[in-house]
XYZ file of C-alpha atoms in Angstrom:
727
model
C -143.223 -15.467 -73.483
C -142.358 -11.736 -73.895
C -139.035 -10.507 -75.194
C -137.685 -6.935 -74.922
C -135.088 -5.059 -76.913
C -132.567 -2.525 -75.550
C -133.721 0.914 -74.494
C -133.388 3.533 -77.166
C -131.890 6.992 -76.956
C -133.447 9.465 -74.490
C -135.582 11.865 -76.522
C -137.233 15.166 -75.611
C -137.348 18.874 -76.331
C -136.014 20.015 -72.939
C -132.799 19.159 -71.158
C -133.118 17.379 -67.865
C -135.507 14.782 -66.436
C -138.314 15.461 -68.922
C -137.135 13.011 -71.616
C -138.505 9.605 -72.601
C -137.084 6.282 -73.812
C -138.764 3.490 -75.760
C -137.979 -0.118 -76.638
C -139.461 -2.928 -78.671
C -141.599 -5.603 -76.943
C -142.800 -8.715 -78.776
C -144.324 -12.094 -78.051
C -142.313 -15.166 -79.044
C -142.768 -18.922 -78.864
C -140.483 -21.018 -76.695
C -138.899 -22.267 -79.939
C -137.948 -18.714 -80.840
C -140.431 -17.708 -83.574
C -142.523 -14.551 -83.213
C -146.271 -14.709 -82.691
C -149.196 -12.393 -81.974
C -149.259 -10.266 -78.774
C -152.553 -11.847 -77.805
C -150.831 -15.195 -77.300
C -148.835 -13.766 -74.334
C -150.209 -12.824 -70.934
C -150.927 -9.097 -71.190
C -150.682 -8.692 -67.414
C -146.986 -9.627 -67.529
C -146.164 -7.516 -70.591
C -143.096 -5.287 -69.860
C -143.450 -1.553 -70.440
C -142.086 -0.233 -73.709
C -141.629 3.390 -72.531
C -140.141 5.097 -69.461
C -139.030 8.520 -68.340
C -135.348 9.393 -68.642
C -132.870 12.198 -68.130
C -132.019 13.946 -71.397
C -128.349 14.955 -71.203
C -127.167 18.224 -72.806
C -123.663 19.589 -73.233
C -123.948 22.065 -70.366
C -124.619 19.178 -67.943
C -120.893 18.388 -68.073
C -120.235 21.178 -65.560
C -122.981 19.914 -63.204
C -122.326 16.144 -63.007
C -119.162 14.133 -62.446
C -117.945 10.714 -61.321
C -117.339 10.218 -57.589
C -114.525 7.752 -56.890
C -114.437 5.798 -53.632
C -111.323 4.529 -51.862
C -109.779 1.199 -52.885
C -110.702 -1.690 -50.580
C -108.289 -4.196 -49.028
C -106.338 -6.294 -51.521
C -107.938 -9.810 -51.704
C -105.908 -12.758 -53.042
C -107.007 -14.040 -56.433
C -106.822 -17.596 -55.119
C -109.563 -16.826 -52.588
C -111.993 -15.852 -55.396
C -111.553 -18.878 -57.661
C -113.001 -22.383 -57.559
C -109.566 -24.007 -57.515
C -108.546 -22.161 -54.342
C -108.007 -25.445 -52.460
C -104.948 -26.466 -54.399
C -101.579 -25.678 -52.714
C -100.098 -22.274 -53.449
C -96.421 -21.338 -53.250
C -95.688 -17.636 -52.658
C -92.538 -16.226 -54.193
C -92.003 -12.497 -53.583
C -95.685 -11.502 -53.474
C -99.155 -12.893 -54.204
C -101.470 -11.468 -56.847
C -104.695 -9.852 -55.611
C -107.633 -7.655 -56.649
C -108.961 -4.409 -55.147
C -112.498 -3.040 -55.551
C -113.969 0.436 -55.147
C -117.310 2.188 -55.535
C -117.871 4.541 -58.494
C -121.050 6.563 -58.997
C -122.352 9.623 -60.809
C -123.311 12.590 -58.599
C -124.705 16.121 -58.903
C -121.700 18.195 -57.808
C -123.622 21.086 -56.247
C -125.580 18.827 -53.861
C -123.322 15.724 -53.918
C -126.475 13.655 -54.453
C -126.389 10.428 -56.527
C -127.526 10.524 -60.148
C -127.929 8.030 -62.972
C -124.661 6.670 -64.323
C -125.896 7.267 -67.875
C -125.574 11.037 -67.341
C -121.842 10.858 -66.586
C -121.275 8.123 -69.200
C -122.553 10.571 -71.830
C -119.332 12.608 -71.349
C -116.825 10.085 -69.970
C -116.619 6.322 -69.661
C -117.173 4.897 -66.205
C -113.841 4.486 -64.346
C -112.764 0.937 -63.605
C -114.117 -0.752 -60.497
C -111.243 -3.255 -60.033
C -107.486 -3.189 -60.256
C -104.684 -5.652 -59.703
C -102.578 -5.474 -56.541
C -99.802 -7.384 -54.774
C -99.906 -8.931 -51.282
C -96.487 -9.457 -49.625
C -95.720 -13.082 -48.763
C -95.887 -13.999 -45.050
C -92.481 -13.852 -43.336
C -91.972 -16.428 -40.568
C -89.915 -15.654 -37.498
C -86.230 -16.627 -37.861
C -84.271 -17.433 -34.666
C -80.524 -17.971 -34.180
C -78.867 -21.179 -33.014
C -78.814 -21.934 -29.285
C -75.829 -20.767 -27.288
C -73.706 -23.416 -25.448
C -75.134 -24.806 -22.194
C -74.151 -22.869 -19.098
C -72.361 -24.479 -16.160
C -74.441 -26.366 -13.641
C -76.040 -24.140 -11.032
C -74.761 -26.455 -8.231
C -71.429 -28.104 -7.530
C -73.051 -31.207 -6.092
C -76.455 -32.760 -6.092
C -79.045 -31.756 -8.733
C -78.822 -28.373 -10.543
C -79.902 -26.692 -13.796
C -78.229 -25.738 -17.069
C -79.632 -23.127 -19.492
C -79.084 -21.990 -23.082
C -80.645 -19.125 -25.066
C -81.108 -17.905 -28.641
C -82.159 -14.563 -30.184
C -84.589 -13.356 -32.905
C -82.892 -12.613 -36.235
C -86.018 -11.726 -38.299
C -89.368 -10.884 -36.643
C -92.607 -12.291 -38.128
C -94.219 -10.108 -40.856
C -97.472 -10.140 -42.876
C -99.066 -12.949 -40.833
C -96.017 -15.225 -40.607
C -95.563 -17.817 -37.858
C -94.661 -16.569 -34.374
C -91.222 -16.914 -32.813
C -90.444 -20.173 -30.879
C -89.277 -20.398 -27.267
C -85.935 -18.589 -26.875
C -84.772 -20.329 -23.616
C -84.231 -24.024 -22.701
C -83.447 -25.710 -19.347
C -82.149 -29.149 -18.396
C -81.127 -30.777 -15.138
C -77.530 -31.647 -14.232
C -75.777 -33.698 -11.517
C -72.053 -32.865 -11.182
C -71.645 -35.455 -8.426
C -72.904 -36.673 -5.094
C -72.424 -34.353 -2.157
C -70.153 -35.669 0.629
C -72.631 -34.661 3.334
C -76.356 -34.321 3.334
C -77.148 -32.141 0.361
C -78.048 -28.619 1.381
C -77.819 -29.394 5.131
C -75.055 -26.812 5.891
C -74.155 -23.554 4.208
C -71.692 -20.724 4.788
C -72.868 -17.449 6.256
C -70.620 -14.496 5.422
C -70.788 -11.486 7.727
C -70.128 -7.839 6.838
C -66.637 -6.308 6.806
C -65.567 -4.742 10.095
C -64.252 -1.136 10.198
C -60.747 -0.540 8.843
C -58.057 -0.355 11.566
C -54.284 0.100 11.676
C -52.142 -2.909 12.599
C -50.451 -2.701 16.084
C -46.624 -2.861 15.874
C -44.350 -4.640 18.345
C -43.061 -1.332 19.747
C -46.580 -0.100 20.343
C -47.425 -3.285 22.215
C -44.339 -2.827 24.423
C -45.198 0.799 24.997
C -48.680 -0.170 26.109
C -47.252 -2.660 28.598
C -44.848 -0.093 30.044
C -47.388 2.664 29.993
C -48.800 1.829 33.382
C -45.385 1.594 35.004
C -44.029 4.815 33.445
C -47.101 6.791 34.397
C -46.531 6.029 38.068
C -42.820 6.854 37.886
C -43.504 10.223 36.207
C -46.041 11.127 38.771
C -43.640 10.295 41.585
C -40.630 11.988 40.038
C -42.546 15.182 39.108
C -40.080 15.955 36.290
C -42.680 17.676 34.050
C -45.828 19.530 35.032
C -49.007 19.599 32.835
C -48.016 22.893 31.106
C -44.689 21.417 30.092
C -46.316 18.325 28.711
C -48.745 20.495 26.678
C -45.843 22.483 25.143
C -44.088 19.260 24.199
C -47.275 17.928 22.586
C -47.730 21.155 20.524
C -44.117 20.919 19.322
C -44.571 17.353 18.232
C -47.741 18.308 16.346
C -45.927 21.240 14.662
C -43.085 18.969 13.617
C -45.501 16.469 12.128
C -47.214 19.179 10.078
C -43.861 20.466 8.781
C -42.957 17.121 7.218
C -42.557 17.097 3.417
C -45.873 15.425 2.692
C -48.878 16.277 0.480
C -50.912 19.129 1.999
C -54.182 17.595 0.789
C -53.795 13.844 1.096
C -52.879 11.771 4.199
C -53.508 8.120 3.337
C -53.049 5.285 5.828
C -53.437 1.629 4.859
C -54.945 -0.781 7.397
C -56.889 -4.008 7.373
C -60.420 -5.244 8.025
C -61.896 -8.647 8.865
C -65.232 -10.422 8.600
C -66.758 -13.532 10.154
C -67.461 -16.699 8.119
C -69.488 -19.399 9.923
C -71.048 -22.720 8.943
C -74.803 -22.675 9.629
C -77.137 -25.671 9.846
C -80.495 -25.546 8.080
C -82.194 -25.098 11.454
C -80.055 -21.984 12.187
C -77.561 -23.493 14.633
C -73.794 -22.977 14.198
C -71.815 -26.057 13.295
C -68.176 -26.937 12.730
C -66.662 -25.247 9.664
C -65.534 -28.619 8.216
C -69.193 -29.578 7.712
C -69.388 -26.966 4.879
C -67.643 -27.196 1.530
C -64.242 -25.559 2.118
C -62.881 -25.350 -1.425
C -64.633 -22.000 -2.063
C -64.014 -20.478 1.385
C -64.194 -16.666 1.007
C -61.569 -14.234 2.276
C -61.797 -13.202 5.898
C -59.046 -10.518 5.896
C -58.270 -7.776 3.362
C -56.330 -4.520 3.192
C -58.169 -1.178 3.284
C -57.672 2.564 3.418
C -58.536 4.324 6.658
C -61.409 6.747 6.009
C -60.825 10.441 6.586
C -63.391 13.219 6.325
C -62.959 16.252 4.119
C -61.478 19.293 5.899
C -62.018 22.874 4.652
C -60.702 26.342 5.541
C -62.924 29.162 6.818
C -64.899 31.309 4.370
C -63.149 34.341 2.905
C -64.917 37.735 2.726
C -67.724 38.341 0.235
C -66.552 39.564 -3.170
C -68.012 42.796 -4.666
C -71.545 42.706 -6.066
C -71.773 41.827 -9.753
C -74.348 44.600 -10.287
C -72.557 47.988 -10.224
C -75.313 50.035 -11.878
C -79.070 50.581 -11.601
C -81.209 48.379 -13.830
C -84.999 48.731 -13.367
C -85.693 45.465 -15.147
C -83.083 43.449 -13.205
C -82.025 45.374 -10.056
C -80.585 42.347 -8.203
C -77.015 41.103 -8.723
C -74.922 38.328 -7.158
C -71.844 38.119 -4.932
C -69.777 35.089 -3.963
C -67.365 33.847 -1.316
C -65.194 30.739 -1.345
C -63.025 28.426 0.803
C -60.320 25.859 0.087
C -59.729 22.176 0.768
C -57.279 21.235 3.497
C -57.848 17.468 3.424
C -59.640 15.610 0.638
C -61.898 12.726 1.720
C -60.215 9.331 1.836
C -62.011 5.994 1.625
C -65.528 6.224 2.976
C -64.916 9.591 4.645
C -67.455 12.435 4.451
C -67.481 14.257 1.133
C -66.560 17.924 0.844
C -69.366 20.456 1.094
C -69.632 23.191 -1.601
C -66.565 25.413 -1.856
C -68.489 28.491 -3.066
C -71.588 30.303 -1.880
C -73.792 32.658 -3.883
C -76.246 35.268 -2.606
C -78.197 38.123 -4.141
C -77.129 41.739 -3.658
C -77.876 45.287 -4.749
C -75.422 48.076 -5.652
C -74.683 50.285 -2.617
C -74.258 54.067 -2.621
C -76.167 57.201 -3.616
C -74.435 58.011 -6.945
C -74.882 54.645 -8.632
C -75.130 55.241 -12.413
C -77.787 53.568 -14.538
C -76.831 50.485 -16.502
C -76.217 50.594 -20.204
C -79.197 49.242 -22.141
C -79.123 47.783 -25.608
C -81.855 47.338 -28.144
C -82.370 46.190 -31.704
C -82.660 48.792 -34.454
C -83.567 48.220 -38.071
C -83.848 50.166 -41.289
C -87.059 50.525 -43.277
C -88.215 47.601 -45.363
C -87.041 47.750 -48.953
C -89.482 47.703 -51.855
C -91.058 44.375 -52.673
C -89.003 42.646 -55.353
C -89.955 39.518 -57.245
C -86.747 39.251 -59.294
C -84.677 38.513 -56.146
C -86.530 35.215 -55.706
C -86.427 34.395 -59.415
C -82.688 35.117 -59.668
C -82.040 32.503 -56.962
C -83.654 29.905 -59.218
C -82.376 31.114 -62.608
C -79.636 33.750 -62.802
C -80.657 34.619 -66.359
C -83.918 36.064 -64.989
C -82.278 38.648 -62.734
C -83.105 41.682 -64.913
C -86.832 41.067 -65.421
C -89.117 44.033 -64.679
C -92.856 44.379 -64.365
C -93.167 41.127 -62.437
C -95.947 40.379 -59.982
C -96.807 37.775 -57.385
C -94.776 36.667 -54.363
C -91.649 38.719 -53.661
C -89.130 39.526 -50.930
C -88.406 42.567 -48.751
C -85.131 43.055 -46.855
C -83.762 45.393 -44.172
C -80.646 45.842 -42.040
C -80.824 44.868 -38.334
C -78.168 45.900 -35.770
C -77.697 46.263 -32.013
C -77.170 49.740 -30.459
C -76.784 51.231 -26.972
C -80.113 52.842 -26.120
C -78.953 55.270 -23.368
C -75.475 56.232 -24.569
C -76.225 59.981 -24.484
C -77.554 59.808 -20.897
C -74.513 57.910 -19.595
C -72.150 60.353 -21.321
C -73.952 63.311 -19.752
C -73.849 61.777 -16.249
C -70.160 60.946 -16.588
C -69.311 64.511 -17.710
C -71.335 65.954 -14.816
C -69.494 63.734 -12.351
C -66.114 64.819 -13.711
C -67.089 68.492 -13.360
C -68.120 67.960 -9.718
C -64.748 66.357 -8.961
C -62.920 69.242 -10.625
C -64.882 71.907 -8.703
C -64.287 70.162 -5.379
C -60.508 70.125 -6.001
C -60.284 73.980 -6.396
C -59.675 75.776 -3.059
C -60.404 79.535 -2.637
C -57.276 81.841 -2.725
C -57.382 85.410 -1.244
C -54.545 87.786 -2.210
C -52.843 90.185 0.247
C -54.547 93.544 0.447
C -57.840 92.169 -0.792
C -60.685 93.314 1.337
C -62.012 90.599 3.479
C -65.786 90.714 3.330
C -68.625 88.339 3.709
C -69.656 86.997 0.313
C -72.976 85.404 -0.353
C -72.713 82.023 -2.022
C -73.744 82.179 -5.646
C -76.814 80.176 -6.590
C -76.237 78.148 -9.743
C -78.887 78.533 -12.399
C -81.375 75.762 -13.017
C -79.847 73.052 -15.149
C -81.619 72.410 -18.410
C -80.655 69.121 -20.006
C -81.441 68.556 -23.656
C -80.385 65.388 -25.454
C -79.996 65.497 -29.164
C -81.187 62.319 -30.815
C -78.292 61.029 -32.855
C -77.659 57.811 -34.638
C -76.014 55.319 -32.290
C -73.118 53.263 -33.503
C -73.747 49.522 -33.836
C -72.291 47.244 -31.158
C -71.891 43.495 -30.890
C -75.141 41.612 -31.392
C -74.558 39.492 -28.275
C -75.210 42.567 -26.073
C -78.858 42.722 -27.171
C -81.284 40.344 -25.516
C -83.980 38.442 -27.328
C -84.019 36.975 -30.819
C -82.749 38.995 -33.771
C -85.651 40.550 -35.740
C -86.240 39.148 -39.209
C -84.020 40.595 -41.910
C -86.362 39.499 -44.709
C -90.051 38.860 -45.169
C -92.320 37.691 -47.932
C -94.462 40.252 -49.735
C -97.014 40.304 -52.537
C -97.210 42.441 -55.672
C -100.804 42.256 -56.946
C -101.142 40.752 -60.403
C -103.810 41.782 -62.923
C -106.903 39.630 -62.409
C -108.937 38.381 -65.354
C -112.669 38.039 -65.124
C -113.905 34.532 -64.447
C -117.540 33.497 -64.641
C -119.373 30.385 -63.546
C -120.864 27.881 -66.004
C -124.282 28.727 -67.418
C -127.161 27.656 -65.229
C -130.116 25.667 -66.459
C -132.626 27.335 -68.785
C -135.579 28.750 -66.948
C -139.230 28.140 -67.855
C -140.750 29.579 -71.025
C -142.312 32.905 -70.020
C -143.839 35.942 -71.732
C -141.629 38.951 -72.277
C -144.243 40.940 -70.387
C -146.693 39.015 -68.232
C -149.122 41.979 -68.344
C -149.301 41.663 -72.140
C -149.903 38.001 -73.071
C -151.342 38.577 -76.561
C -148.514 36.825 -78.417
C -147.741 33.134 -78.488
C -143.967 33.520 -78.343
C -141.907 33.739 -75.226
C -138.340 33.311 -74.113
C -136.180 31.312 -71.700
C -133.400 32.840 -69.653
C -130.232 31.355 -68.265
C -127.729 33.167 -66.087
C -124.208 32.899 -64.760
C -122.335 34.731 -62.022
C -118.950 36.390 -61.695
C -116.682 34.031 -59.733
C -113.518 36.161 -59.932
C -113.829 39.949 -59.891
C -111.457 41.429 -62.533
C -108.991 44.225 -61.877
C -110.915 46.805 -63.894
C -114.287 45.984 -62.370
C -117.246 43.947 -63.672
C -117.355 46.026 -66.870
C -114.585 43.833 -68.298
C -116.650 40.648 -67.897
C -118.745 39.020 -70.625
C -122.547 39.201 -70.527
C -124.171 37.272 -67.703
C -127.682 36.686 -69.117
C -128.794 34.888 -72.293
C -132.279 34.418 -73.760
C -133.734 32.064 -76.424
C -137.220 32.140 -77.963
C -139.704 29.406 -77.103
C -143.294 28.375 -77.815
C -146.298 28.181 -75.515
C -145.046 30.613 -72.891
C -146.597 31.023 -69.514
C -145.988 33.432 -66.688
C -145.174 32.139 -63.233
C -145.410 34.293 -60.185
C -145.994 34.099 -56.484
C -149.613 34.412 -55.364
C -150.293 35.674 -51.873
C -152.821 33.388 -50.197
C -152.701 34.841 -46.725
C -150.629 36.329 -43.924
C -149.656 34.812 -40.617
C -150.702 36.663 -37.459
C -148.698 39.766 -36.632
C -145.794 38.964 -34.294
C -144.362 41.980 -32.364
C -140.598 42.454 -32.384
C -138.300 41.531 -29.482
C -140.969 39.482 -27.671
C -143.065 42.583 -26.992
C -146.764 42.299 -26.283
C -147.665 45.019 -28.789
C -146.098 47.442 -31.191
C -144.325 47.023 -34.577
C -143.932 43.478 -35.885
C -143.929 41.330 -39.028
C -146.301 38.951 -40.804
C -144.988 35.954 -42.756
C -146.760 35.725 -46.147
C -148.242 32.401 -47.283
C -147.720 32.086 -51.056
C -148.299 29.704 -53.960
C -146.580 29.483 -57.341
C -149.213 29.923 -60.095
C -149.120 30.118 -63.886
C -150.860 32.540 -66.221
C -154.204 30.791 -65.762
C -153.923 30.953 -61.983
C -153.372 27.229 -61.527
C -150.927 26.190 -58.823
C -147.664 24.706 -60.191
C -144.361 23.499 -58.793
C -142.677 26.106 -56.590
C -139.405 25.624 -58.500
C -140.908 27.451 -61.518
C -141.094 30.671 -59.486
C -137.487 30.658 -58.326
C -136.608 33.367 -60.848
C -139.053 35.737 -59.117
C -138.292 37.007 -55.620
C -140.608 35.592 -52.996
C -142.697 38.096 -51.061
C -140.855 39.453 -48.078
C -142.313 39.582 -44.571
C -144.899 42.327 -44.241
C -144.526 44.995 -41.620
C -147.460 45.171 -39.232
C -148.331 46.452 -35.819
C -150.209 44.994 -32.891
C -152.203 47.882 -31.411
C -151.379 48.914 -27.901
C -153.863 50.612 -25.617
C -154.439 54.282 -26.502
C -152.551 53.934 -29.829
C -153.889 54.799 -33.253
C -155.089 51.674 -35.049
C -154.413 51.337 -38.816
C -155.652 48.756 -41.261
C -153.299 46.502 -43.241
C -151.973 47.681 -46.585
C -154.135 46.824 -49.554
C -152.523 44.704 -52.330
C -150.494 46.613 -54.919
C -152.511 47.774 -57.908
C -151.692 46.600 -61.427
C -148.779 48.325 -63.109
C -149.816 51.293 -65.193
C -147.328 50.467 -67.983
C -145.972 47.227 -69.447
C -142.450 48.618 -69.957
C -140.415 51.758 -69.312
C -138.762 54.340 -71.568
C -137.457 57.892 -71.341
C -140.964 59.386 -71.314
C -143.091 56.801 -69.546
C -142.641 54.567 -66.516
C -144.934 52.173 -64.683
C -146.409 52.907 -61.264
C -148.192 50.846 -58.581
C -150.073 52.087 -55.492
C -151.429 50.662 -52.249
C -153.335 52.305 -49.356
C -154.438 51.785 -45.778
C -156.996 53.478 -43.528
C -157.412 54.569 -39.910
C -159.511 52.114 -37.918
C -159.357 53.868 -34.538
C -157.854 57.177 -33.461
C -155.597 57.412 -30.445
C -157.282 58.086 -27.128
C -155.834 59.496 -23.940
C -152.267 60.468 -23.151
C -149.225 58.504 -24.323
C -150.957 56.789 -27.241
C -149.341 56.718 -30.657
C -150.701 59.479 -32.927
C -152.251 58.661 -36.290
C -150.153 59.483 -39.381
C -151.091 62.203 -41.851
C -152.970 61.457 -45.031
C -149.809 61.262 -47.165
C -148.558 58.337 -45.063
C -151.706 56.336 -45.782
C -150.634 55.522 -49.354
C -147.428 54.281 -51.029
C -146.308 54.395 -54.695
C -143.517 52.358 -56.292
C -142.072 51.874 -59.797
C -142.777 48.715 -61.765
C -141.913 47.145 -65.136
C -138.676 49.116 -65.245
C -137.242 47.001 -68.056
C -136.862 48.618 -71.472
C -139.586 48.007 -73.983
C -136.969 46.426 -76.260
C -134.090 44.668 -74.448
C -130.626 45.858 -75.450
C -127.279 45.621 -73.679
C -123.703 46.709 -74.282
C -121.085 44.011 -74.997
C -117.423 44.921 -74.542
C -114.250 43.297 -75.840
C -110.820 43.073 -74.141
C -108.638 46.159 -73.765
C -105.926 46.553 -76.384
C -102.237 47.391 -75.764
C -101.294 50.749 -74.241
C -100.091 53.178 -76.975
C -98.848 56.751 -76.720
C -101.547 59.424 -76.874
C -100.512 62.161 -79.379
C -102.919 64.655 -77.769
C -100.938 64.507 -74.532
C -97.542 65.401 -76.032
C -97.468 68.846 -74.354
C -98.157 67.313 -70.940
C -95.558 64.624 -71.534
C -92.920 67.240 -72.370
C -93.542 69.147 -69.119
C -93.494 65.956 -67.082
C -90.231 64.879 -68.683
C -88.598 68.213 -67.800
C -89.752 67.913 -64.182
C -88.505 64.356 -63.914
C -85.086 64.953 -65.462
C -83.493 64.656 -62.041
C -83.850 60.880 -62.020
C -84.909 58.238 -64.547
C -86.219 58.625 -68.067
C -89.374 60.533 -69.076
C -92.791 58.878 -68.801
C -95.604 59.339 -71.287
C -99.390 59.168 -71.063
C -100.856 56.273 -73.067
C -104.251 55.143 -74.288
C -106.032 51.775 -74.513
C -109.007 50.972 -76.719
C -111.558 48.160 -76.850
C -114.515 47.151 -79.007
C -118.008 48.070 -77.696
C -121.154 46.934 -79.575
C -124.889 47.084 -78.885
C -126.626 43.690 -78.753
C -130.353 42.999 -78.848
C -131.620 39.912 -77.057
C -132.318 37.000 -79.444
C -131.170 39.126 -82.454
C -127.503 40.028 -82.136
C -125.545 43.186 -82.960
C -127.587 46.302 -83.809
C -126.564 49.915 -84.532
C -125.157 51.752 -81.503
C -127.995 54.304 -81.532
C -130.285 51.626 -80.111
């Protein structure tokens, strides 16, 4: 049989999936000793080599472990062979949780081999211990005592109940029945059980008891009425006066003006009813619990009110465009409060809308919120709230606080003052009567016409008033602000090395090339991209090859905006080829921009017809300098001239060719590399300017001076390093 050893280390010259691994494979006897390979079946021989991913240090920024969520905690007892033995839970039960862990490519979140991530960090654990709370059964209280029997004779029921003290938790047993019943027999009924029962009627209206005197008066009433009529002692008018006097005397008694309570009695019927609905003798029903048939009561009296008084003045005494309607009220008083089941009192006050009446109604005073300007943004005010020792820090940045004063003022105070003064003047003028002295010539005088009144209000600062006069919420007295902080340049990790290419694909005489890798600026610095480190690096390599897009054809011309003819575009069909012209993987050409859609035109009737542009010619130079630069040219020709009116004219001869620059890179690649800026120091050459500025600023604060910062700037040649600055 065949035996295999462990896979060796991934080897290769390039980083990425181009590596290879190998392992030992040998043939061994069943007893364990090694023998010749020919003794084993060669068709079942395992492979001793496979492709692998060669991990490099810069892969650490591209790959990482992806951690899944922990699954449900499973008891340990459920995963062992001795799970059938009894288990006693005390506090909690031990369990195990699992999760999924895998290596991924962060940019695409696609899975990758775990060996890539294990190169930088051990694989996180897949299991962890956990605790499962023990099940809590329902706990109920003891039963209450049995209730009394539901019947006084015959067969009845008794009940008892209990309550839940602790509800079931974590899968514990459910609560038992909380109510129990049992039958009871207090004794045999004297008559047929349930044959007769009492029917209790409703209470009759409350009435006053009739006194003995009233009964005698009623008996004599008929006799006296006839005697009075025969005697004729009092006529109807006299009897009416006597009745009014008696009523007035009753009202003058020293009693409560609001309450007049009279106590009476009321009755109800109680009958013994047979099961079939017929009325039987009362002794057939159980008489020990006979309900009351008579009780005292209060005679009901309805509420009595006075007439309405006149409407009070309107609450709105001025003109308010936003709320022109006010309210006015009227009221009445209670003469007799309701007694017993008498009718309740209706509302004692009425409200209705109203408007101020009159021609000279002044406008209402209006109030509004005013505020000062926001103060400067200060960071130390927030820091001093956290640490009082940091209250004097200057030059801080980040989140700060701005404050302002907010107060309520009367918005139209000047207008109301002017109207009030004008009204006072009118009253004063109307009170002055004309006086003519003796000997003065009486003549007709024309009334003087007052000049036109010009009113000018001077905007003055209004005095603050109480905040409750202003409507709406108070504006914010503080707000957060931001003082920008200096931003350092941040760049992304280096990308993967590109393919090995010639420095100039038009000059492929040498056998050396270079690989490029790039990175981007992820955080723009305060001073601009000039303060960032270099973004491109190159390393030499062997066996270079140039990769570029090869145009294989163009799609048909498609006019713009769904037109039938006119300007349009053609989508180029391209292939990625190497220096020999062989087609390769399209990923090798990603460093070169793909050909853009080609402008074209679908001829319309009567338009000039032009041919397509020819391909660009080869570049005239391989690189550019101060004296030479590369050029490329392409042309097109006129296929058909325009005919008739309205057709597009053909362009002039200069528009039939185009020229563009090419190979604009320097013949030798150099770039400037800058270091960080140093501290700001005073510039001696600006001492005269500083002196004049200090004199001008003597009114407030100390003098300021002009400073200077320096940094290191060197010239770097690709693949070589620092070179003299003249390069």
